[in-house]
């Protein structure tokens, strides 16, 4: 199994300890996806979010979490039912991990879990012939995965395959539905508390590839969060106006600080301002 990990590592350009950690986390994310697939998880759920965009569409930034959505609302969905098979799959690669659900103090339609392991122990497994420095004693690697058990309607899906760590199949949002989720995040995220430059970086990714937005699914997302109301005008121009209003409120220097740890090339960030994002967002088209 270690040969598989080394094969996956061979695609990375690693220069420092942070590169080592990020490569390890990304590979562990794919081990989780493979394990969930083998456990039958994707018969009910779909993969979406930044990590889905990185793995299946080539987004060039590190993404921390694994985000999933049920295809049909089920408030009784038990995420922990998949843990035994997932844990067995992960441990078959020599990784000593613990998987636990996260108890939430408030009622939420998002269910969360964490996979945790000792960072240095895992780095030594991934890089057996290298000296590992710059890791704190007791430092944990954490991979969070969340699932929306009350998903907004009208998403569209596709099936994709990966060959490593072993051949597996994933059900995921198609690119247009992923784009809808990202526009919703840009419009609705609480920017005053934490400016998510990663959302803006991803927005550029979608627009630069001329991916159309699933407007019907975006409407359902905005209705669910009470950003718009039933019967309210909802056209592509209305969406663009909501984005323009948001861009006028963003602290772009803080947005840059948020995304810098997750990307290698920071030169493009010099262009970030309200006018830049308004102009590129005028190019957004509907599916």
CSV table of C-alpha atoms in Angstrom, one decimal:
chain,number,residue,atom,x,y,z
A,1,UNK,CA,0.0,0.0,0.0
A,2,UNK,CA,2.9,2.4,0.7
A,3,UNK,CA,3.8,2.0,-3.0
A,4,UNK,CA,0.5,3.5,-3.9
A,5,UNK,CA,1.1,6.5,-1.7
A,6,UNK,CA,4.5,7.0,-3.2
A,7,UNK,CA,2.9,6.8,-6.7
A,8,UNK,CA,0.4,9.5,-5.7
A,9,UNK,CA,3.2,11.7,-4.2
A,10,UNK,CA,5.2,11.6,-7.4
A,11,UNK,CA,2.8,14.1,-9.0
A,12,UNK,CA,3.6,16.8,-6.5
A,13,UNK,CA,6.4,19.4,-6.5
A,14,UNK,CA,7.4,19.5,-2.9
A,15,UNK,CA,9.8,22.2,-1.7
A,16,UNK,CA,9.1,22.7,2.1
A,17,UNK,CA,7.3,21.2,5.1
A,18,UNK,CA,4.0,23.0,4.2
A,19,UNK,CA,4.1,21.4,0.7
A,20,UNK,CA,4.7,18.0,2.4
A,21,UNK,CA,1.7,18.6,4.7
A,22,UNK,CA,-0.6,19.7,1.9
A,23,UNK,CA,0.3,16.8,-0.4
A,24,UNK,CA,-0.3,14.4,2.5
A,25,UNK,CA,-3.7,16.0,3.3
A,26,UNK,CA,-4.7,15.9,-0.4
A,27,UNK,CA,-3.8,12.3,-0.7
A,28,UNK,CA,-5.6,11.4,2.5
A,29,UNK,CA,-8.7,13.2,1.1
A,30,UNK,CA,-8.6,10.9,-1.9
A,31,UNK,CA,-8.3,7.9,0.5
A,32,UNK,CA,-11.4,9.1,2.2
A,33,UNK,CA,-13.3,9.4,-1.1
A,34,UNK,CA,-12.2,6.0,-2.1
A,35,UNK,CA,-13.3,4.5,1.2
A,36,UNK,CA,-16.7,6.3,1.1
A,37,UNK,CA,-17.2,5.1,-2.4
A,38,UNK,CA,-16.6,1.5,-1.4
A,39,UNK,CA,-18.9,1.9,1.5
A,40,UNK,CA,-21.8,2.8,-0.8
A,41,UNK,CA,-21.9,6.5,0.3
A,42,UNK,CA,-22.4,7.9,-3.2
A,43,UNK,CA,-25.6,6.0,-3.8
A,44,UNK,CA,-27.2,8.7,-1.6
A,45,UNK,CA,-24.8,11.5,-1.6
A,46,UNK,CA,-22.9,13.8,-4.0
A,47,UNK,CA,-19.5,15.5,-3.7
A,48,UNK,CA,-19.3,19.2,-4.1
A,49,UNK,CA,-17.2,22.3,-3.0
A,50,UNK,CA,-13.6,23.4,-3.5
A,51,UNK,CA,-12.0,20.0,-3.1
A,52,UNK,CA,-14.3,18.5,-5.7
A,53,UNK,CA,-13.3,21.3,-8.0
A,54,UNK,CA,-9.6,20.6,-7.3
A,55,UNK,CA,-9.7,16.8,-7.8
A,56,UNK,CA,-12.1,16.6,-10.7
A,57,UNK,CA,-11.7,19.9,-12.5
A,58,UNK,CA,-8.1,21.0,-11.9
A,59,UNK,CA,-8.5,23.9,-9.5
A,60,UNK,CA,-5.0,25.0,-8.6
A,61,UNK,CA,-5.3,25.7,-4.9
A,62,UNK,CA,-5.3,23.6,-1.8
A,63,UNK,CA,-8.8,23.0,-0.3
A,64,UNK,CA,-9.1,21.9,3.3
A,65,UNK,CA,-12.5,20.2,3.6
A,66,UNK,CA,-14.6,17.5,1.9
A,67,UNK,CA,-18.2,18.7,1.3
A,68,UNK,CA,-21.1,16.5,0.4
A,69,UNK,CA,-24.8,16.8,-0.1
A,70,UNK,CA,-27.6,14.2,0.0
A,71,UNK,CA,-29.5,14.0,-3.3
A,72,UNK,CA,-32.8,13.7,-1.4
A,73,UNK,CA,-33.6,15.3,2.0
A,74,UNK,CA,-33.2,12.9,4.9
A,75,UNK,CA,-32.9,14.4,8.4
A,76,UNK,CA,-32.3,10.9,9.8
A,77,UNK,CA,-29.3,10.3,7.7
A,78,UNK,CA,-26.5,8.6,9.8
A,79,UNK,CA,-23.1,9.7,8.6
A,80,UNK,CA,-21.4,7.4,11.2
A,81,UNK,CA,-22.8,4.3,9.6
A,82,UNK,CA,-20.1,4.6,7.0
A,83,UNK,CA,-17.2,5.0,9.5
A,84,UNK,CA,-16.4,1.3,10.0
A,85,UNK,CA,-15.7,0.6,6.3
A,86,UNK,CA,-14.1,4.0,5.8
A,87,UNK,CA,-11.8,3.4,8.8
A,88,UNK,CA,-10.8,-0.1,7.6
A,89,UNK,CA,-10.0,1.3,4.1
A,90,UNK,CA,-7.8,4.1,5.5
A,91,UNK,CA,-6.0,1.8,7.9
A,92,UNK,CA,-5.2,-0.6,5.0
A,93,UNK,CA,-2.7,2.0,3.8
A,94,UNK,CA,-0.9,2.0,7.2
A,95,UNK,CA,-2.6,5.2,8.4
A,96,UNK,CA,-3.6,5.3,12.1
A,97,UNK,CA,-6.6,7.5,12.2
A,98,UNK,CA,-9.7,8.2,14.3
A,99,UNK,CA,-13.0,9.2,12.7
A,100,UNK,CA,-15.7,10.9,14.9
A,101,UNK,CA,-18.9,12.8,14.3
A,102,UNK,CA,-19.0,16.4,15.5
A,103,UNK,CA,-21.8,17.1,17.9
A,104,UNK,CA,-23.4,20.5,17.2
A,105,UNK,CA,-24.9,22.7,19.9
A,106,UNK,CA,-27.4,24.2,17.5
A,107,UNK,CA,-29.8,22.5,15.2
A,108,UNK,CA,-28.4,22.4,11.7
A,109,UNK,CA,-28.9,20.5,8.4
A,110,UNK,CA,-25.2,20.1,8.1
A,111,UNK,CA,-23.7,17.0,9.7
A,112,UNK,CA,-19.9,17.0,10.3
A,113,UNK,CA,-17.2,14.6,11.1
A,114,UNK,CA,-13.4,14.7,11.5
A,115,UNK,CA,-10.7,12.3,10.6
A,116,UNK,CA,-7.7,12.9,12.8
A,117,UNK,CA,-4.2,11.4,13.1
A,118,UNK,CA,-0.7,12.3,14.4
A,119,UNK,CA,0.9,14.6,11.8
A,120,UNK,CA,4.5,13.5,12.4
A,121,UNK,CA,3.6,9.9,12.4
A,122,UNK,CA,1.9,10.2,9.0
A,123,UNK,CA,4.7,12.4,7.5
A,124,UNK,CA,7.2,9.7,8.4
A,125,UNK,CA,5.0,7.2,6.6
A,126,UNK,CA,4.6,9.4,3.5
A,127,UNK,CA,8.3,10.5,3.5
A,128,UNK,CA,10.2,7.5,5.0
A,129,UNK,CA,13.6,8.6,3.7
A,130,UNK,CA,13.5,12.2,4.6
A,131,UNK,CA,14.1,14.2,7.8
A,132,UNK,CA,10.9,15.7,9.2
A,133,UNK,CA,11.3,19.0,10.9
A,134,UNK,CA,9.0,21.9,11.6
A,135,UNK,CA,6.2,19.8,13.2
A,136,UNK,CA,5.0,20.6,16.7
A,137,UNK,CA,4.8,17.9,19.3
A,138,UNK,CA,1.2,16.5,19.3
A,139,UNK,CA,0.3,18.3,16.1
A,140,UNK,CA,-2.8,16.6,14.5
A,141,UNK,CA,-3.7,16.3,10.9
A,142,UNK,CA,-7.4,17.0,10.6
A,143,UNK,CA,-9.7,16.4,7.6
A,144,UNK,CA,-13.2,17.6,8.1
A,145,UNK,CA,-16.1,16.3,6.0
A,146,UNK,CA,-19.6,17.6,6.1
A,147,UNK,CA,-22.9,16.6,4.5
A,148,UNK,CA,-26.0,18.7,3.8
A,149,UNK,CA,-29.0,16.5,4.7
A,150,UNK,CA,-31.5,19.1,3.5
A,151,UNK,CA,-30.1,20.0,0.1
A,152,UNK,CA,-31.4,22.7,-2.1
A,153,UNK,CA,-33.2,21.3,-5.1
A,154,UNK,CA,-32.4,21.1,-8.8
A,155,UNK,CA,-28.7,20.3,-8.7
A,156,UNK,CA,-27.5,18.2,-11.6
A,157,UNK,CA,-24.9,15.4,-11.2
A,158,UNK,CA,-22.4,13.4,-13.0
A,159,UNK,CA,-20.3,10.3,-12.3
A,160,UNK,CA,-16.5,10.4,-12.4
A,161,UNK,CA,-13.8,7.9,-11.8
A,162,UNK,CA,-10.3,7.9,-10.2
A,163,UNK,CA,-7.7,5.2,-10.5
A,164,UNK,CA,-5.7,6.0,-7.4
A,165,UNK,CA,-5.4,4.9,-4.6
A,166,UNK,CA,-7.6,2.2,-6.2
A,167,UNK,CA,-10.2,2.5,-8.9
A,168,UNK,CA,-13.4,4.1,-7.5
A,169,UNK,CA,-16.5,6.1,-8.6
A,170,UNK,CA,-17.8,9.3,-7.3
A,171,UNK,CA,-21.2,10.9,-7.8
A,172,UNK,CA,-20.7,14.7,-7.8
A,173,UNK,CA,-22.3,18.0,-8.7
A,174,UNK,CA,-21.6,18.8,-12.4
A,175,UNK,CA,-19.6,22.0,-13.1
A,176,UNK,CA,-22.7,24.2,-13.5
A,177,UNK,CA,-24.2,23.2,-10.2
A,178,UNK,CA,-20.8,23.6,-8.5
A,179,UNK,CA,-20.6,27.1,-9.9
A,180,UNK,CA,-24.1,27.8,-8.5
A,181,UNK,CA,-22.8,26.8,-5.0
A,182,UNK,CA,-19.8,29.1,-5.3
A,183,UNK,CA,-21.9,32.1,-6.4
A,184,UNK,CA,-24.2,31.5,-3.5
A,185,UNK,CA,-21.2,31.4,-1.1
A,186,UNK,CA,-19.8,34.7,-2.5
A,187,UNK,CA,-23.2,36.4,-2.1
A,188,UNK,CA,-24.2,35.0,1.2
A,189,UNK,CA,-21.1,34.3,3.3
A,190,UNK,CA,-20.6,36.4,6.4
A,191,UNK,CA,-17.7,38.5,5.1
A,192,UNK,CA,-17.4,40.7,8.1
A,193,UNK,CA,-16.4,37.9,10.3
A,194,UNK,CA,-14.0,36.1,7.9
A,195,UNK,CA,-13.2,37.3,4.4
A,196,UNK,CA,-13.0,34.2,2.2
A,197,UNK,CA,-10.6,35.1,-0.6
A,198,UNK,CA,-10.8,31.4,-1.6
A,199,UNK,CA,-14.4,32.0,-2.8
A,200,UNK,CA,-13.2,34.8,-5.0
A,201,UNK,CA,-10.3,32.8,-6.3
A,202,UNK,CA,-12.7,29.9,-7.3
A,203,UNK,CA,-15.1,32.4,-8.9
A,204,UNK,CA,-12.3,33.5,-11.3
A,205,UNK,CA,-11.6,29.8,-12.0
A,206,UNK,CA,-15.2,29.2,-13.2
A,207,UNK,CA,-15.5,32.4,-15.2
A,208,UNK,CA,-12.1,31.9,-16.9
A,209,UNK,CA,-13.3,28.5,-18.1
A,210,UNK,CA,-16.6,29.8,-19.4
A,211,UNK,CA,-18.6,27.4,-17.2
A,212,UNK,CA,-22.3,28.3,-17.2
A,213,UNK,CA,-24.2,28.5,-13.9
A,214,UNK,CA,-27.1,26.3,-13.0
A,215,UNK,CA,-29.5,29.2,-12.4
A,216,UNK,CA,-32.4,27.1,-11.2
A,217,UNK,CA,-30.2,25.5,-8.5
A,218,UNK,CA,-28.7,28.8,-7.5
A,219,UNK,CA,-32.3,30.2,-7.1
A,220,UNK,CA,-33.1,27.2,-4.7
A,221,UNK,CA,-30.0,27.9,-2.7
A,222,UNK,CA,-30.8,31.6,-2.4
A,223,UNK,CA,-34.4,30.8,-1.4
A,224,UNK,CA,-33.2,28.4,1.2
A,225,UNK,CA,-31.1,31.0,2.9
A,226,UNK,CA,-33.8,33.7,2.6
A,227,UNK,CA,-31.6,35.8,0.4
A,228,UNK,CA,-34.4,36.2,-2.1
A,229,UNK,CA,-38.1,35.5,-1.7
A,230,UNK,CA,-40.5,33.4,-3.7
A,231,UNK,CA,-42.0,35.4,-6.5
A,232,UNK,CA,-39.1,37.9,-6.6
A,233,UNK,CA,-37.5,38.6,-9.9
A,234,UNK,CA,-34.7,36.2,-10.5
A,235,UNK,CA,-32.8,36.5,-13.7
A,236,UNK,CA,-29.1,36.3,-14.6
A,237,UNK,CA,-28.9,40.1,-14.4
A,238,UNK,CA,-30.4,39.9,-10.9
A,239,UNK,CA,-27.6,37.5,-9.9
A,240,UNK,CA,-25.0,39.8,-11.3
A,241,UNK,CA,-26.4,42.8,-9.4
A,242,UNK,CA,-26.3,40.8,-6.1
A,243,UNK,CA,-22.6,40.0,-6.9
A,244,UNK,CA,-21.8,43.7,-7.7
A,245,UNK,CA,-23.3,44.8,-4.4
A,246,UNK,CA,-21.2,42.2,-2.6
A,247,UNK,CA,-18.0,43.3,-4.3
A,248,UNK,CA,-18.5,46.9,-3.1
A,249,UNK,CA,-18.5,45.6,0.5
A,250,UNK,CA,-15.4,43.3,0.4
A,251,UNK,CA,-12.1,44.2,2.0
A,252,UNK,CA,-9.9,42.9,-0.8
A,253,UNK,CA,-6.6,43.1,1.2
A,254,UNK,CA,-8.1,40.7,3.8
A,255,UNK,CA,-9.4,38.5,1.0
A,256,UNK,CA,-5.9,38.2,-0.4
A,257,UNK,CA,-4.5,37.3,3.0
A,258,UNK,CA,-7.1,34.5,3.3
A,259,UNK,CA,-6.2,32.8,-0.1
A,260,UNK,CA,-2.4,33.2,-0.1
A,261,UNK,CA,-1.6,30.1,2.1
A,262,UNK,CA,-3.6,28.0,-0.4
A,263,UNK,CA,-2.0,29.0,-3.7
A,264,UNK,CA,1.5,29.0,-5.2
A,265,UNK,CA,1.3,31.9,-7.6
A,266,UNK,CA,0.1,35.1,-5.9
A,267,UNK,CA,0.9,37.5,-8.8
A,268,UNK,CA,-2.7,37.6,-10.0
A,269,UNK,CA,-4.0,38.9,-6.7
A,270,UNK,CA,-2.6,42.3,-7.5
A,271,UNK,CA,-5.6,42.9,-9.8
A,272,UNK,CA,-8.2,42.2,-7.1
A,273,UNK,CA,-10.6,45.1,-6.5
A,274,UNK,CA,-14.3,45.7,-6.9
A,275,UNK,CA,-14.0,46.9,-10.5
A,276,UNK,CA,-12.0,43.8,-11.6
A,277,UNK,CA,-14.6,41.4,-10.1
A,278,UNK,CA,-17.6,43.4,-11.6
A,279,UNK,CA,-16.1,43.3,-15.0
A,280,UNK,CA,-15.3,39.6,-15.1
A,281,UNK,CA,-18.6,38.7,-13.5
A,282,UNK,CA,-20.4,40.5,-16.4
A,283,UNK,CA,-19.3,37.5,-18.5
A,284,UNK,CA,-21.2,34.9,-16.4
A,285,UNK,CA,-23.7,33.0,-18.5
A,286,UNK,CA,-26.6,30.7,-17.5
A,287,UNK,CA,-26.9,27.0,-18.3
